[in-house]
mmCIF file of C-alpha atoms and ligand atoms in Angstrom:
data_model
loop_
_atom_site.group_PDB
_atom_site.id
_atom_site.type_symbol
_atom_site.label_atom_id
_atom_site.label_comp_id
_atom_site.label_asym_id
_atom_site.label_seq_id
_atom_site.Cartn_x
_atom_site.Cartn_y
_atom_site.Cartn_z
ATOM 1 C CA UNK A 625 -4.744 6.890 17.758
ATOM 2 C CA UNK A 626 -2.721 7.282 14.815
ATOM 3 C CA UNK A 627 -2.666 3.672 13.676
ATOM 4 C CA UNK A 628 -3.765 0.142 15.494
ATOM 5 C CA UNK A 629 -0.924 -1.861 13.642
ATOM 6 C CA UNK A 630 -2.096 -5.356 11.824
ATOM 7 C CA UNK A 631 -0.589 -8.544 12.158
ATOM 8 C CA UNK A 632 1.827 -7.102 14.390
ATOM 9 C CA UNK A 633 3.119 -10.235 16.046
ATOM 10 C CA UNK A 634 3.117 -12.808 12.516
ATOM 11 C CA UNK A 635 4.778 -9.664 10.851
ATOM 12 C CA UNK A 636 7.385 -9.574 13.466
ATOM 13 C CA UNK A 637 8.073 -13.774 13.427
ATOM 14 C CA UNK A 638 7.852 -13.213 8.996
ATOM 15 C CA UNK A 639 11.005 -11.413 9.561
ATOM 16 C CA UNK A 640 12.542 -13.624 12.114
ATOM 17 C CA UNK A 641 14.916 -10.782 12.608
ATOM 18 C CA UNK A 642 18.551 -10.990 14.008
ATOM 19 C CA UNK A 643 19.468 -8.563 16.708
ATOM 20 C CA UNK A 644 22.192 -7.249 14.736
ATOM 21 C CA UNK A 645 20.396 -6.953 11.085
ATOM 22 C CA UNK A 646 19.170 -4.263 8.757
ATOM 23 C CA UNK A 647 15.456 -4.456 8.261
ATOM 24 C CA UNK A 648 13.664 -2.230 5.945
ATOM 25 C CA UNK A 649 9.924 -0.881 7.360
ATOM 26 C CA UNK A 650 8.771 0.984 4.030
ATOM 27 C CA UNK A 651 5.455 1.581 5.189
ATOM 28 C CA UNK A 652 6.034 3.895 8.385
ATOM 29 C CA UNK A 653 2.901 5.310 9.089
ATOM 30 C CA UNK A 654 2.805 5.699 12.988
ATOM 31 C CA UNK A 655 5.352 4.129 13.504
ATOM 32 C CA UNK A 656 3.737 0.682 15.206
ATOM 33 C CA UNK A 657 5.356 -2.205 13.301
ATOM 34 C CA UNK A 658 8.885 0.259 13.643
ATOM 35 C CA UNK A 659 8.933 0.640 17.333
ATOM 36 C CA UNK A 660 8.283 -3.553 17.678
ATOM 37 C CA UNK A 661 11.551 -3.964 15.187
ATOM 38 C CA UNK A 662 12.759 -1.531 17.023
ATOM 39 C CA UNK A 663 12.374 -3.224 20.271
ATOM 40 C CA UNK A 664 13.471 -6.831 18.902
ATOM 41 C CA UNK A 665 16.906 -5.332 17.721
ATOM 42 C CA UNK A 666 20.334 -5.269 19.784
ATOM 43 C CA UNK A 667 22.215 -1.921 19.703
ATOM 44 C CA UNK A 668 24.100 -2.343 16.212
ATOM 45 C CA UNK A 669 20.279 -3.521 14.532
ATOM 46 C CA UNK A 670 19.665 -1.321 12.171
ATOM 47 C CA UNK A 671 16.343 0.267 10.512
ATOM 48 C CA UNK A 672 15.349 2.392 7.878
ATOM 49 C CA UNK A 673 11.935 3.368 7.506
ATOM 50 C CA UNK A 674 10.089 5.027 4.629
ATOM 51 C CA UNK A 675 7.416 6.787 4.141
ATOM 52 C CA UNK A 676 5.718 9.771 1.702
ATOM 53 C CA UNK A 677 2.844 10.963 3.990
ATOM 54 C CA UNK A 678 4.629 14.596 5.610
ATOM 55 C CA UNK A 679 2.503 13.311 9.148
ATOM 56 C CA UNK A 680 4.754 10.113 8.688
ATOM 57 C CA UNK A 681 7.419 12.009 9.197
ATOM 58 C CA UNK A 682 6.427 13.938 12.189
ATOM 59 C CA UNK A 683 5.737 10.605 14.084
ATOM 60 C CA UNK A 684 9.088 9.698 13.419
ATOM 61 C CA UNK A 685 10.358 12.747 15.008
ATOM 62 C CA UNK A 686 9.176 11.548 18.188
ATOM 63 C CA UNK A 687 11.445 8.416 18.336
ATOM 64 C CA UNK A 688 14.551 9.578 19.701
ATOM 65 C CA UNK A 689 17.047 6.063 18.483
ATOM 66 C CA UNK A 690 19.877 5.970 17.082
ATOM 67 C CA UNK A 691 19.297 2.745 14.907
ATOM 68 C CA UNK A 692 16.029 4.176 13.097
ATOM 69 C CA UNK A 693 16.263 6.311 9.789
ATOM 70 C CA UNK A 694 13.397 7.738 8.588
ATOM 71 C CA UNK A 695 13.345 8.060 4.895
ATOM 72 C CA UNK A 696 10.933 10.938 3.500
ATOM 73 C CA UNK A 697 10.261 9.031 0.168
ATOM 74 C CA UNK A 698 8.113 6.358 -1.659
ATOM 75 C CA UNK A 699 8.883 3.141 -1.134
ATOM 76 C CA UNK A 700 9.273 2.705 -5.412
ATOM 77 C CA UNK A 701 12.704 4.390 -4.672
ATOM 78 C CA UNK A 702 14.107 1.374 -2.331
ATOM 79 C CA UNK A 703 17.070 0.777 -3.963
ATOM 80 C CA UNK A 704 17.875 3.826 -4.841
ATOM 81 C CA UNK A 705 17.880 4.954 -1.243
ATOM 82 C CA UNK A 706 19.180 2.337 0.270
ATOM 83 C CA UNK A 707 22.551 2.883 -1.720
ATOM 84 C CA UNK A 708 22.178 6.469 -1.186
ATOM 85 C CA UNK A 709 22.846 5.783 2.606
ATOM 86 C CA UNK A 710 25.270 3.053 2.301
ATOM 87 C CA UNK A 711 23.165 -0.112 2.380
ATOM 88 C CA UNK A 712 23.700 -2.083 -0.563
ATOM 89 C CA UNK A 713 21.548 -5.414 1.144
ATOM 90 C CA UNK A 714 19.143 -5.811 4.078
ATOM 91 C CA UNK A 715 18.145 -8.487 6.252
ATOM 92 C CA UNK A 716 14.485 -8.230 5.855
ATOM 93 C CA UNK A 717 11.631 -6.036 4.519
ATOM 94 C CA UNK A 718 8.551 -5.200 5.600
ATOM 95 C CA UNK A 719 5.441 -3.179 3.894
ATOM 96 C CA UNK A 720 2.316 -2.815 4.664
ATOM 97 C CA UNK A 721 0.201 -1.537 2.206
ATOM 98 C CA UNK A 722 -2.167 1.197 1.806
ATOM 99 C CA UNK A 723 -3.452 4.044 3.881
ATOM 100 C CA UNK A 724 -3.319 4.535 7.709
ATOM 101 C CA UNK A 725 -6.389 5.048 9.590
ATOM 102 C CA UNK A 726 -5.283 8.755 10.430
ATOM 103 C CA UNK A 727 -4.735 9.152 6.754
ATOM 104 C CA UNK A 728 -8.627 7.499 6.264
ATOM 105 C CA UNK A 729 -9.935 9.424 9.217
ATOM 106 C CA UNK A 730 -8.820 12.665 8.452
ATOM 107 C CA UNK A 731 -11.357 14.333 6.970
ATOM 108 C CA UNK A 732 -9.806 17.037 4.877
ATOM 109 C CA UNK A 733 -7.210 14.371 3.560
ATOM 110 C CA UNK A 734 -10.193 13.346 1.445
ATOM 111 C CA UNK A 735 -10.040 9.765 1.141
ATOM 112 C CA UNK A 736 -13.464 8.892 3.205
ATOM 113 C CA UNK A 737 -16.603 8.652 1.847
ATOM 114 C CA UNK A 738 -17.807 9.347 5.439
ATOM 115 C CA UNK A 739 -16.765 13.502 5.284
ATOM 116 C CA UNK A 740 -17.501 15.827 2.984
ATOM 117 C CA UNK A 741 -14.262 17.509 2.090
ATOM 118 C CA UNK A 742 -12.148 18.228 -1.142
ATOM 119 C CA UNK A 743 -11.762 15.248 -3.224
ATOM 120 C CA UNK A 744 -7.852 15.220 -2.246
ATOM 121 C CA UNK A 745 -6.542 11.135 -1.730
ATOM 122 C CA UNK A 746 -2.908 11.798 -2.146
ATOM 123 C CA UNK A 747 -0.681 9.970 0.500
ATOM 124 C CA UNK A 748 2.286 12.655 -0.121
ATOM 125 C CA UNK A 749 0.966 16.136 -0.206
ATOM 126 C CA UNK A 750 3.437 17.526 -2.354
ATOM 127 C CA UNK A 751 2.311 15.286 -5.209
ATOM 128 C CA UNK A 752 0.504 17.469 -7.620
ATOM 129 C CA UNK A 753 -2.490 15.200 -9.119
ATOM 130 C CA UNK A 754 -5.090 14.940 -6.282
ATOM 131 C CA UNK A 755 -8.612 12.850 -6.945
ATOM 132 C CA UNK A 756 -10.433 15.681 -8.123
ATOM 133 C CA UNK A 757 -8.163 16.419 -11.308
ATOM 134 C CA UNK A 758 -8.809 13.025 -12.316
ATOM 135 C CA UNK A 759 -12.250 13.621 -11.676
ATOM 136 C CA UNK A 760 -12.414 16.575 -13.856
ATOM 137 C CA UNK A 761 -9.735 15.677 -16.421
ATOM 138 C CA UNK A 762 -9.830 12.072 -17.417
ATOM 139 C CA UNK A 763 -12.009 10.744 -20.573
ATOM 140 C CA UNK A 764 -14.613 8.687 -19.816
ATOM 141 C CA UNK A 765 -12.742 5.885 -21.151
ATOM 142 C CA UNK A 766 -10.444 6.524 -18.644
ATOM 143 C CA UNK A 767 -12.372 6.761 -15.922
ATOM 144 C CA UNK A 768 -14.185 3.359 -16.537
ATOM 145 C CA UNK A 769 -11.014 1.518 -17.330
ATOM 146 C CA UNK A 770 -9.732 2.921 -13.662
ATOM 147 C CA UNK A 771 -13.211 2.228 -11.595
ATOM 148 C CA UNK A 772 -13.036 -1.398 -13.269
ATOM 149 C CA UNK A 773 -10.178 -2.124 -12.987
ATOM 150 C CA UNK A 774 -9.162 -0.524 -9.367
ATOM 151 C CA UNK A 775 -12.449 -0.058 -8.228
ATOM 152 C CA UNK A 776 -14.028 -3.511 -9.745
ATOM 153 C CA UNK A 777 -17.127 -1.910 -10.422
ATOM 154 C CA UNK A 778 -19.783 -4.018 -12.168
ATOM 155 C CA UNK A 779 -20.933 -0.631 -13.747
ATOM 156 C CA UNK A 780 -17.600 1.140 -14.375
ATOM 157 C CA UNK A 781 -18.771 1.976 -17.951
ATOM 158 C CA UNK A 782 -22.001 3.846 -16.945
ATOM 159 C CA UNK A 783 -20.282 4.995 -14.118
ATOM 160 C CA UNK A 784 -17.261 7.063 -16.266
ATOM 161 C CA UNK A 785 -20.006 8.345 -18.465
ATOM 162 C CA UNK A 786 -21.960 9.762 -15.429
ATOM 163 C CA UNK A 787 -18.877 11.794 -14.129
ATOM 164 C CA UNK A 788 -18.561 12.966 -17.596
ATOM 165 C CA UNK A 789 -21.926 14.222 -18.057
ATOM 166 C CA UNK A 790 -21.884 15.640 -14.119
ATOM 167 C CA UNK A 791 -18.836 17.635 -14.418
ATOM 168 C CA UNK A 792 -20.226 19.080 -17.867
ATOM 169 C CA UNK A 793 -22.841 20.881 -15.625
ATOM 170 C CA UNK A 794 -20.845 21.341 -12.239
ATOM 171 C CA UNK A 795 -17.756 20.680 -11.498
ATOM 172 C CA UNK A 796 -17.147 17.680 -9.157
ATOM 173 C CA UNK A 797 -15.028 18.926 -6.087
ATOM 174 C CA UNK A 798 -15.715 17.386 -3.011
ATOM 175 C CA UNK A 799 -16.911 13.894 -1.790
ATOM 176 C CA UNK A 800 -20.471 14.628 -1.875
ATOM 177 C CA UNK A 801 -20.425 16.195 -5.569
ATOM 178 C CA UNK A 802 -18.917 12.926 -6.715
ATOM 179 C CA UNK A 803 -21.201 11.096 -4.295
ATOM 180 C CA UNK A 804 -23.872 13.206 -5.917
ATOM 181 C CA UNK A 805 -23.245 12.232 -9.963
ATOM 182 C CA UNK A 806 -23.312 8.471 -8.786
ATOM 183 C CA UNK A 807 -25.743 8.147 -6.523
ATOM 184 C CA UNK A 808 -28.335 7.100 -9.322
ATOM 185 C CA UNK A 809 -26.342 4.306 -10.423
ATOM 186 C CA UNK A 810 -25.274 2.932 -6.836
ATOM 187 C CA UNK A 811 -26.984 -0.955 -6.241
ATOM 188 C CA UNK A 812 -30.107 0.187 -3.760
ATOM 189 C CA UNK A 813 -28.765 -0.520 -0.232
ATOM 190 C CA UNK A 814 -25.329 -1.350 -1.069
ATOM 191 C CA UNK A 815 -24.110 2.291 -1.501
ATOM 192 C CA UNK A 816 -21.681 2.662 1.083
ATOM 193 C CA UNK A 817 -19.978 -0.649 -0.431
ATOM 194 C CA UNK A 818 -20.404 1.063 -4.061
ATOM 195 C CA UNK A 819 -18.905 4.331 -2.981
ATOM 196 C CA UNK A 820 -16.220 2.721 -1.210
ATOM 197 C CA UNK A 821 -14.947 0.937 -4.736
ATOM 198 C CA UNK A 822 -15.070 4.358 -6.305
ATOM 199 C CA UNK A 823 -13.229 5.827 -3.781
ATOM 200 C CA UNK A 824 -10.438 3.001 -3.616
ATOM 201 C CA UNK A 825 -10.361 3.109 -7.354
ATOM 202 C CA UNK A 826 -9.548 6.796 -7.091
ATOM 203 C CA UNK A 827 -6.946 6.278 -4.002
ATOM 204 C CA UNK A 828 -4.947 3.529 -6.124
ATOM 205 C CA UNK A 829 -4.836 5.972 -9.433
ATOM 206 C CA UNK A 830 -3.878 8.971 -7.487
ATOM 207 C CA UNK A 831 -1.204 7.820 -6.154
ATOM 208 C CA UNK A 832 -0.258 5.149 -8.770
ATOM 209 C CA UNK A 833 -0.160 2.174 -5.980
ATOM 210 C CA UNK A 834 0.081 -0.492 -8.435
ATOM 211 C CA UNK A 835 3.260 0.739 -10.052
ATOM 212 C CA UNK A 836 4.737 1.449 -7.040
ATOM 213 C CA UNK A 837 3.861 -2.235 -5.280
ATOM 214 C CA UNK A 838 5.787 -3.395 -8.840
ATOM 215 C CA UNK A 839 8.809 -1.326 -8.516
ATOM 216 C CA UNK A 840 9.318 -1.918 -4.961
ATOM 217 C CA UNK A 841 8.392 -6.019 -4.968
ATOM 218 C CA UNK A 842 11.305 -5.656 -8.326
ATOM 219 C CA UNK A 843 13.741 -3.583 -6.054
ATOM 220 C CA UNK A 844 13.268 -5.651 -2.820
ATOM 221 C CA UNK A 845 14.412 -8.872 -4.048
ATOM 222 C CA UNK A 846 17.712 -6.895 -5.159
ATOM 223 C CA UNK A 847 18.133 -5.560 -1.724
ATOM 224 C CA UNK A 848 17.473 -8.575 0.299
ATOM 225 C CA UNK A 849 20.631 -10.999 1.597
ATOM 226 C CA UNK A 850 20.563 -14.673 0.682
ATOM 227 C CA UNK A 851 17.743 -16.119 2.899
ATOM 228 C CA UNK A 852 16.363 -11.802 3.991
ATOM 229 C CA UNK A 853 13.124 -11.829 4.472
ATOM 230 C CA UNK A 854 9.983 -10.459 2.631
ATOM 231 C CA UNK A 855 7.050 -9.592 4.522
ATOM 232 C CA UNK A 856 3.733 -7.998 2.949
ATOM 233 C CA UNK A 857 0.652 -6.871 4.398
ATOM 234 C CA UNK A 858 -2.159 -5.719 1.159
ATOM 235 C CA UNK A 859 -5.963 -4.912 1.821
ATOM 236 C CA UNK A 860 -7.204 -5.673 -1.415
ATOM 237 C CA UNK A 861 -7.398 -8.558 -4.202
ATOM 238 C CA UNK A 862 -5.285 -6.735 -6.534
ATOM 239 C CA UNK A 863 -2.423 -5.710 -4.464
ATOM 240 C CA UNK A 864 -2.495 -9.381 -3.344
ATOM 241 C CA UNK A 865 -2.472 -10.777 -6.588
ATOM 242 C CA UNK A 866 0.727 -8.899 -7.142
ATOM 243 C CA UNK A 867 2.544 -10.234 -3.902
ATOM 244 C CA UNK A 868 1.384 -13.746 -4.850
ATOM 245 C CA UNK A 869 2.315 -14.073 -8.336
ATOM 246 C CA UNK A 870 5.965 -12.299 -7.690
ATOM 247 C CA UNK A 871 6.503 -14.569 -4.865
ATOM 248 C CA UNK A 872 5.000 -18.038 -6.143
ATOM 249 C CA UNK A 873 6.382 -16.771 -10.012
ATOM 250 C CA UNK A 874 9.386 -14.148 -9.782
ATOM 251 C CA UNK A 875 6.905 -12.395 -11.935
ATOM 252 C CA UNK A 876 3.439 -10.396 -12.046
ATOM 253 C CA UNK A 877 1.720 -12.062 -15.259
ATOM 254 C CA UNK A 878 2.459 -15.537 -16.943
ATOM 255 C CA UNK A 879 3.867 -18.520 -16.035
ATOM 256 C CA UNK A 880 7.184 -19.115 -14.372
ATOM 257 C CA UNK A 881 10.303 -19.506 -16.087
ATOM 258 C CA UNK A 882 12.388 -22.471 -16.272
ATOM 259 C CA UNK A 883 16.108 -23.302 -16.664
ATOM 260 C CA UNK A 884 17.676 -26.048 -18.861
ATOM 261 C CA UNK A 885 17.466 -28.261 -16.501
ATOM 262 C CA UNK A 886 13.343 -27.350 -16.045
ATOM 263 C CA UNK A 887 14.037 -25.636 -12.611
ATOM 264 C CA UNK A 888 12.238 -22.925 -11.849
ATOM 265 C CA UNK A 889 14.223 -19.641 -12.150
ATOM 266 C CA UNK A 890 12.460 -17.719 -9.368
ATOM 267 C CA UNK A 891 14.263 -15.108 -6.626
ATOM 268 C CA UNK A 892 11.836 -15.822 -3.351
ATOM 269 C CA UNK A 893 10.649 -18.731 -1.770
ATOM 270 C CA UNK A 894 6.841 -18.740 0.051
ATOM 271 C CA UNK A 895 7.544 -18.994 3.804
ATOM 272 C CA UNK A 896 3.269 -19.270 4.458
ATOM 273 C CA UNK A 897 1.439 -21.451 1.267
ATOM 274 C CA UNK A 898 -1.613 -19.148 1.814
ATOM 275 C CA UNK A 899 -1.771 -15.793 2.952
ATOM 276 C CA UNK A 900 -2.141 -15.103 7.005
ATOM 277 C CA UNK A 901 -5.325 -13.649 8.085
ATOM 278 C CA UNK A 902 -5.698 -11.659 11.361
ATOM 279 C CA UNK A 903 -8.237 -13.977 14.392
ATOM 280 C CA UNK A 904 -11.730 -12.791 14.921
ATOM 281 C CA UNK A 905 -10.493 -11.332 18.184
ATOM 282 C CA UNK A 906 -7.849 -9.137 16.287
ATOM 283 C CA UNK A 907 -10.768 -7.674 13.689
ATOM 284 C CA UNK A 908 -13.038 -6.678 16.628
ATOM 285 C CA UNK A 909 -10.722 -4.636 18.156
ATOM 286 C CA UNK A 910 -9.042 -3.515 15.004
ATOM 287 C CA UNK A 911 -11.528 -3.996 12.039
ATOM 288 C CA UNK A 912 -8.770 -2.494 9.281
ATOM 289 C CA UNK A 913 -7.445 -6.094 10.047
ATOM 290 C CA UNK A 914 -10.429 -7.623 8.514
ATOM 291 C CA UNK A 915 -9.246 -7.831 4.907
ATOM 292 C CA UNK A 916 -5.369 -7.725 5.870
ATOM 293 C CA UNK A 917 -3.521 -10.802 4.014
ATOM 294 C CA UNK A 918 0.088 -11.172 4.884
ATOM 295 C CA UNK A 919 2.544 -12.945 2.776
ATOM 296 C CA UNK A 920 6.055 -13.870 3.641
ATOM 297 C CA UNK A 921 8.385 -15.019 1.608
ATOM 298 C CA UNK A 922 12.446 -15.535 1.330
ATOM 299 C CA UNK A 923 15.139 -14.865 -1.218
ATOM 300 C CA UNK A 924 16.251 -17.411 -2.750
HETATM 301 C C1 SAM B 1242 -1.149 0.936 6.511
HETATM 302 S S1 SAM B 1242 -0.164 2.318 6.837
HETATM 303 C C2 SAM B 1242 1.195 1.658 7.726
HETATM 304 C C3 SAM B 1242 0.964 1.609 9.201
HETATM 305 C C4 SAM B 1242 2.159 1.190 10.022
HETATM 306 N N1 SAM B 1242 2.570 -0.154 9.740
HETATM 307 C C5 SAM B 1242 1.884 1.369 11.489
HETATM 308 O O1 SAM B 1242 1.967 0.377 12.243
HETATM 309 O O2 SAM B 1242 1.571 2.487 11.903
HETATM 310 C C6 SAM B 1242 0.582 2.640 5.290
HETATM 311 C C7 SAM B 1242 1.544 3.816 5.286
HETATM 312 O O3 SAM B 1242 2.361 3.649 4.132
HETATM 313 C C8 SAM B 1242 2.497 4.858 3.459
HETATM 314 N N2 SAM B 1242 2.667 4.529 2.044
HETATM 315 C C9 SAM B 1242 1.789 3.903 1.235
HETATM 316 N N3 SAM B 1242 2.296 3.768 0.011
HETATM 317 C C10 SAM B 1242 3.556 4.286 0.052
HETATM 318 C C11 SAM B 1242 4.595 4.426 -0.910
HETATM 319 N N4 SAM B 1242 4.442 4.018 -2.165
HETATM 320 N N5 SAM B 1242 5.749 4.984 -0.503
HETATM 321 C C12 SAM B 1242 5.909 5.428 0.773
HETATM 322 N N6 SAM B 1242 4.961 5.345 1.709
HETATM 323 C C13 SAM B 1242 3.791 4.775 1.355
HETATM 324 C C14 SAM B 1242 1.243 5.649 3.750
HETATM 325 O O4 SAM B 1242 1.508 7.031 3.681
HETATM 326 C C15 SAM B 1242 0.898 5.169 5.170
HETATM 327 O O5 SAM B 1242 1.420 6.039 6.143
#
């Protein structure tokens, strides 16, 4: 299976779609959340889906409907799409972050730790920086600022340094060459947790996923109608952090502004006060679901 889809019924009532609305899914993937929208909406509903993964597109394909648009592009473009085909607001948006299992299970995509393959990680294959050019190209600085911040290793420092002295002897290409250099400085019996970190830290840099979660959280309260909903699945703390603080703030950092009058100058309003978590019945048959936090929220 392409993709088990998360949260799919508390994603579908976060929208609390109108048959005859324009919801955005920017997160495509295959398709799952898209063909439930699709099936809520009456016959002049319509939906425009994004996504930058090439094997995104190709599911798409399949769907033969009139009311779905598929949208070859990153989701940081919203706006900019949106006008380009005519839609200057929607009635709700929808992302859920991160990569799809076929992305993580595909061996030669290189984002598992479980296959030895080229250290690729980019979600749109005509991107030109994969994993292993930051591997071989970025200071050690660089590297540790990345793996501690993305990754939050406890040993980020020693960890950038240890690239930097691998790659001076080899260069790091694959998963296991890069499992290889850090396998001395991995916690004993917590490896697979360690590797994972380094891996995720390399995912989010490759393909610059906090900037884009900023641009597109910016663009989508542009795009949304008085009351249009805002719906977003993340997997990790820091993607979450994001949604929070530009829901609960207007902003990503600092405190929330005020008016004269010492109202708070905000665009979205928090539909759910904490984040929804999928049931323990929903992680056993799906485990991606197990760190899935969805936020919904409203404009304003
Ligand atoms: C978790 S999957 C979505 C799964 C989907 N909801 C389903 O039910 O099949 C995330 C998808 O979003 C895409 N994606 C992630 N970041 C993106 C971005 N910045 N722009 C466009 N697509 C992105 C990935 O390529 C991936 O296919």
């Amino acid at each position: 299976m392409y993709h088990n889809p998360v949260l799919l019924e508390a994603c579908l009532e976060g929208l609390a779609m109108r048959p005859d609305g324009v919801y955005v899914d920017v997160t495509f993937g295959g398709g799952g959340h898209s063909k439930a929208i699709l099936e809520r909406l009456g016959e002049k509903g319509q939906l425009l889906a994004f996504d930058q993964d090439p094997d995104a597109r190709a599911n798409a394909q399949t769907i033969d409907d009139k009311r779905l648009t598929f949208i070859d592009a990153n989701f940081r473009y919203l706006q900019k799409y949106l006008r380009l085909y005519g839609y200057k607001q929607v009635d709700g948006i929808l992302g859920d972050l991160g990569v799809s299992s076929h992305q993580f299970d595909t061996a030669e995509r290189g984002f598992s730790t479980r296959f030895e393959a080229n250290l690729d990680m980019r979600m749109n294959q005509r991107a030109s920086t994969t994993a292993r050019d930051i591997v071989a190209k970025y200071s050690a600085e660089e590297l540790h600022r990345i793996l501690g911040m993305y990754g939050e290793l406890h040993n980020a420092k020693t960890a950038g340094l240890a690239i930097v002295a691998a790659r001076a002897n080899r260069t790091i290409e694959t998963v296991n060459d890069l499992k290889n250099a850090l396998q001395r400085y991995a916690p004993r019996g917590k490896e697979n947790k360690y590797f994972a970190q380094v891996f995720q830290a390399l995912r989010i840099e490759v393909n610059d996923e906090m900037d884009a979660l900023q641009d597109f959280l910016t663009q989508s309260v542009e795009v949304l109608k008085p009351q249009g909903r805002l719906v977003v699945m993340s997997y990790h703390s820091l993607e979450d952090r994001l949604v929070k603080n530009y829901i609960g703030k207007g902003k990503f950092h600092g405190e929330v502004e005020k008016d004269l009058f010492g109202n708070d100058l905000k665009p979205l309003k928090a539909i759910t006060r904490k984040p929804i978590e999928a049931c323990a019945e929903e992680v056993i048959h799906n485990p991606r679901a197990r760190s899935a936090k969805l936020r919904v929220a409203e404009k304003v």
